[in-house]
Amino acid sequence: MSDGDAVLRAILSRRSVGRVSPDPLPREVVEELVSAAASAPNHHLTGPWRFIVLTGDARREVGDAHARAARRERPDISEEAVEKEARRLERAPVVIVCCVAPGEDPVEAREDRDAVAAAIENLFLAAQARGLGAMWRTGVMVDEPEVRDALGLSPPDEIVGFVYLGRPLGPPPATGPPRGSVSDVTVWRGW
Ligand SMILES: Cc1cc2nc3c(=O)[nH]c(=O)nc-3n(C[C@H](O)[C@H](O)[C@H](O)COP(=O)(O)O)c2cc1C
């Protein structure tokens, strides 16, 4: 298989992997993935991405911040439910919080966020190349002030996604979610 075929096959076979082993990951492997992420295209070379790599107790610190937010948002929440929220980030041994530091100009800010999304896709493909599973999660945590504080984020920086990373617990599903065909999403002109 040519390098080109391998790249295309990786892109077409990529799947989100939610169930991963709790075994820790070597830091150098994660560094390689972050390097791949930071190789994404970005207009004016603003390098708008910021990565906060959580493992071990650092996941719980952010999880505790999310639990405080859950108490504030749902004052009648049970202790059991609070504990479940606090453990959210412990579903994977490594969580990479992918953030954007957007430019002041609105067009640049929009493009900076687009570039971070491209960086996350790079991260996914690099993870797959190293036999790791990855899941992009957002949900309420991306906007919670408690979580932002715990991560040391200040405006205008935003969380684009939490990428959960680990060794897959099983083979990827044989078929992915349904996708539109090329003809469903493409208009051909001048062909
Ligand atoms: C911006 C964005 C946010 C996402 N947030 C979540 C999430 O909060 N929870 C979740 O389970 N999956 C989340 N996903 C993953 C999608 O559900 C997943 O990519 C989709 O089901 C397609 O599956 P695939 O990645 O295997 O192709 C998110 C994906 C993107 C691009």
Short mmCIF file of C-alpha atoms and ligand atoms in Angstrom, two decimals:
data_model
loop_
_atom_site.label_atom_id
_atom_site.label_comp_id
_atom_site.label_asym_id
_atom_site.label_seq_id
_atom_site.Cartn_x
_atom_site.Cartn_y
_atom_site.Cartn_z
CA MET A 1 0.00 0.00 0.00
CA SER A 2 1.37 3.44 -0.89
CA ASP A 3 1.69 6.19 1.74
CA GLY A 4 -1.18 7.96 0.02
CA ASP A 5 -3.39 4.88 0.24
CA ALA A 6 -2.53 4.48 3.93
CA VAL A 7 -3.47 8.08 4.69
CA LEU A 8 -6.75 7.80 2.83
CA ARG A 9 -7.58 4.49 4.47
CA ALA A 10 -6.89 6.01 7.90
CA ILE A 11 -9.19 8.94 7.20
CA LEU A 12 -11.99 6.77 5.85
CA SER A 13 -11.79 4.22 8.67
CA ARG A 14 -11.47 6.68 11.58
CA ARG A 15 -14.07 6.14 14.28
CA SER A 16 -14.68 7.73 17.64
CA VAL A 17 -13.69 5.34 20.42
CA GLY A 18 -15.47 5.91 23.71
CA ARG A 19 -14.43 2.80 25.67
CA VAL A 20 -10.73 2.79 26.49
CA SER A 21 -8.47 1.12 29.03
CA PRO A 22 -7.51 3.07 32.17
CA ASP A 23 -3.83 2.16 31.63
CA PRO A 24 -1.64 5.28 31.52
CA LEU A 25 -0.10 6.46 28.25
CA PRO A 26 3.57 7.39 27.77
CA ARG A 27 4.03 11.14 27.68
CA GLU A 28 6.18 10.98 24.52
CA VAL A 29 3.34 9.33 22.63
CA VAL A 30 0.97 12.08 23.68
CA GLU A 31 3.58 14.69 22.71
CA GLU A 32 3.71 13.22 19.22
CA LEU A 33 -0.06 13.51 18.93
CA VAL A 34 -0.01 17.14 20.06
CA SER A 35 2.71 17.83 17.52
CA ALA A 36 0.48 16.34 14.81
CA ALA A 37 -2.41 18.49 16.02
CA ALA A 38 -0.30 21.64 15.87
CA SER A 39 0.62 20.83 12.25
CA ALA A 40 -2.89 21.69 11.08
CA PRO A 41 -3.44 24.49 8.60
CA ASN A 42 -4.03 27.90 10.17
CA HIS A 43 -4.58 31.19 8.40
CA HIS A 44 -1.90 33.88 8.94
CA LEU A 45 0.00 31.27 10.98
CA THR A 46 -1.68 32.44 14.17
CA GLY A 47 -1.11 29.06 15.83
CA PRO A 48 -4.43 29.55 17.66
CA TRP A 49 -4.49 26.20 19.50
CA ARG A 50 -3.69 25.62 23.15
CA PHE A 51 -3.61 22.14 24.65
CA ILE A 52 -3.97 21.25 28.31
CA VAL A 53 -3.05 17.61 28.81
CA LEU A 54 -4.65 16.00 31.87
CA THR A 55 -3.82 12.69 33.43
CA GLY A 56 -3.94 11.15 36.92
CA ASP A 57 -5.28 13.46 39.64
CA ALA A 58 -5.37 16.44 37.28
CA ARG A 59 -8.49 14.90 35.71
CA ARG A 60 -10.22 14.79 39.08
CA GLU A 61 -9.35 18.44 39.83
CA VAL A 62 -11.20 19.50 36.69
CA GLY A 63 -13.91 16.93 37.43
CA ASP A 64 -14.40 18.47 40.88
CA ALA A 65 -14.79 21.88 39.25
CA HIS A 66 -17.45 20.39 36.97
CA ALA A 67 -19.16 18.86 40.01
CA ARG A 68 -19.30 22.31 41.66
CA ALA A 69 -20.90 23.63 38.46
CA ALA A 70 -23.40 20.76 38.54
CA ARG A 71 -24.36 21.68 42.14
CA ARG A 72 -24.83 25.31 41.12
CA GLU A 73 -26.89 24.40 38.05
CA ARG A 74 -28.97 21.69 39.79
CA PRO A 75 -29.21 22.53 43.52
CA ASP A 76 -31.27 19.39 44.22
CA ILE A 77 -28.72 17.02 42.63
CA SER A 78 -28.00 13.87 44.65
CA GLU A 79 -24.54 13.16 46.10
CA GLU A 80 -24.36 10.07 43.94
CA ALA A 81 -24.98 12.13 40.81
CA VAL A 82 -22.39 14.73 41.90
CA GLU A 83 -19.80 11.97 42.29
CA LYS A 84 -20.64 10.67 38.83
CA GLU A 85 -20.13 14.12 37.34
CA ALA A 86 -16.83 14.51 39.21
CA ARG A 87 -15.55 11.30 37.63
CA ARG A 88 -16.44 12.21 34.06
CA LEU A 89 -12.86 12.89 32.98
CA GLU A 90 -11.72 9.58 34.42
CA ARG A 91 -13.28 7.69 31.53
CA ALA A 92 -9.87 7.81 29.82
CA PRO A 93 -6.29 7.88 31.14
CA VAL A 94 -5.51 11.07 29.22
CA VAL A 95 -7.78 13.97 28.37
CA ILE A 96 -6.47 16.68 26.07
CA VAL A 97 -8.41 19.89 26.50
CA CYS A 98 -8.21 21.55 23.09
CA CYS A 99 -8.66 25.30 23.29
CA VAL A 100 -8.60 28.25 20.96
CA ALA A 101 -6.90 31.56 21.68
CA PRO A 102 -8.83 33.56 19.08
CA GLY A 103 -7.67 36.75 17.42
CA GLU A 104 -9.47 40.03 18.11
CA ASP A 105 -10.71 40.44 14.57
CA PRO A 106 -14.04 38.54 14.13
CA VAL A 107 -12.99 36.92 10.87
CA GLU A 108 -9.66 35.85 12.35
CA ALA A 109 -11.44 34.54 15.45
CA ARG A 110 -13.74 32.42 13.29
CA GLU A 111 -10.85 31.07 11.29
CA ASP A 112 -8.82 30.38 14.43
CA ARG A 113 -11.60 28.15 15.75
CA ASP A 114 -11.85 26.41 12.38
CA ALA A 115 -8.11 25.73 12.60
CA VAL A 116 -8.47 24.16 16.05
CA ALA A 117 -11.14 21.81 14.70
CA ALA A 118 -8.66 20.80 11.98
CA ALA A 119 -6.03 20.27 14.69
CA ILE A 120 -8.38 17.94 16.55
CA GLU A 121 -8.93 15.85 13.44
CA ASN A 122 -5.13 15.60 13.07
CA LEU A 123 -4.99 14.48 16.69
CA PHE A 124 -7.55 11.76 15.97
CA LEU A 125 -5.67 10.46 12.96
CA ALA A 126 -2.36 10.48 14.81
CA ALA A 127 -3.99 8.62 17.72
CA GLN A 128 -5.31 6.01 15.30
CA ALA A 129 -1.84 5.65 13.75
CA ARG A 130 -0.49 4.82 17.23
CA GLY A 131 -3.26 2.33 17.99
CA LEU A 132 -5.07 4.64 20.39
CA GLY A 133 -8.75 5.46 20.61
CA ALA A 134 -10.02 9.02 20.86
CA MET A 135 -13.37 10.66 21.54
CA TRP A 136 -14.19 14.35 21.09
CA ARG A 137 -16.59 15.47 23.81
CA THR A 138 -18.12 18.86 24.50
CA GLY A 139 -21.34 19.13 26.53
CA VAL A 140 -21.91 21.65 29.31
CA MET A 141 -18.34 21.43 30.61
CA VAL A 142 -16.92 23.52 27.78
CA ASP A 143 -18.72 26.63 29.04
CA GLU A 144 -18.75 26.18 32.80
CA PRO A 145 -16.90 29.02 34.60
CA GLU A 146 -15.76 26.58 37.31
CA VAL A 147 -14.13 24.34 34.68
CA ARG A 148 -12.60 27.27 32.84
CA ASP A 149 -11.13 28.57 36.12
CA ALA A 150 -9.74 25.15 37.01
CA LEU A 151 -8.02 25.05 33.62
CA GLY A 152 -6.67 28.59 33.98
CA LEU A 153 -8.58 29.90 30.97
CA SER A 154 -9.54 33.52 30.65
CA PRO A 155 -11.52 35.34 27.93
CA PRO A 156 -11.42 35.25 24.99
CA ASP A 157 -9.96 31.74 25.08
CA GLU A 158 -12.49 28.93 24.67
CA ILE A 159 -12.61 25.17 24.97
CA VAL A 160 -13.28 23.58 21.57
CA GLY A 161 -13.33 20.02 22.86
CA PHE A 162 -12.16 17.52 25.42
CA VAL A 163 -10.36 14.71 23.59
CA TYR A 164 -10.47 11.52 25.64
CA LEU A 165 -7.57 9.25 24.77
CA GLY A 166 -6.57 5.71 25.62
CA ARG A 167 -6.03 2.20 24.36
CA PRO A 168 -9.26 0.83 22.84
CA LEU A 169 -10.95 -1.88 24.89
CA GLY A 170 -12.27 -3.64 21.82
CA PRO A 171 -12.23 -3.54 18.05
CA PRO A 172 -13.88 -0.51 16.43
CA PRO A 173 -17.49 -1.00 15.28
CA ALA A 174 -17.54 -2.64 11.84
CA THR A 175 -19.72 0.11 10.47
CA GLY A 176 -19.72 3.75 11.45
CA PRO A 177 -22.65 6.09 11.76
CA PRO A 178 -24.61 6.62 8.56
CA ARG A 179 -23.05 9.20 6.27
CA GLY A 180 -24.57 10.97 3.32
CA SER A 181 -23.23 9.85 -0.03
CA VAL A 182 -20.94 12.16 -1.97
CA SER A 183 -23.88 13.06 -4.21
CA ASP A 184 -25.96 14.09 -1.16
CA VAL A 185 -23.45 16.70 -0.06
CA THR A 186 -21.84 17.86 -3.29
CA VAL A 187 -22.83 20.08 -6.18
CA TRP A 188 -20.68 19.54 -9.26
CA ARG A 189 -20.23 22.49 -11.59
CA GLY A 190 -18.26 22.72 -14.81
CA TRP A 191 -17.53 18.97 -14.86
C1 LIG B 1 -17.83 19.39 17.88
C2 LIG B 1 -18.07 17.97 18.32
C3 LIG B 1 -18.59 17.74 19.58
C4 LIG B 1 -18.81 16.42 20.02
N1 LIG B 1 -19.30 16.23 21.28
C5 LIG B 1 -19.57 14.98 21.70
C6 LIG B 1 -20.06 14.75 23.01
O1 LIG B 1 -20.23 15.68 23.80
N2 LIG B 1 -20.34 13.47 23.38
C7 LIG B 1 -20.14 12.43 22.52
O2 LIG B 1 -20.42 11.28 22.91
N3 LIG B 1 -19.63 12.60 21.28
C8 LIG B 1 -19.34 13.85 20.85
N4 LIG B 1 -18.82 14.05 19.60
C9 LIG B 1 -18.47 12.88 18.75
C10 LIG B 1 -19.55 12.59 17.73
O3 LIG B 1 -20.69 12.10 18.38
C11 LIG B 1 -19.02 11.56 16.72
O4 LIG B 1 -17.96 12.13 16.01
C12 LIG B 1 -20.12 11.15 15.76
O5 LIG B 1 -21.02 10.31 16.41
C13 LIG B 1 -19.59 10.44 14.54
O6 LIG B 1 -18.90 9.27 14.90
P1 LIG B 1 -17.43 8.98 14.36
O7 LIG B 1 -16.54 10.04 14.98
O8 LIG B 1 -17.10 7.59 14.82
O9 LIG B 1 -17.45 9.13 12.88
C14 LIG B 1 -18.54 15.34 19.16
C15 LIG B 1 -18.01 15.59 17.88
C16 LIG B 1 -17.76 16.88 17.46
C17 LIG B 1 -17.19 17.13 16.08
#
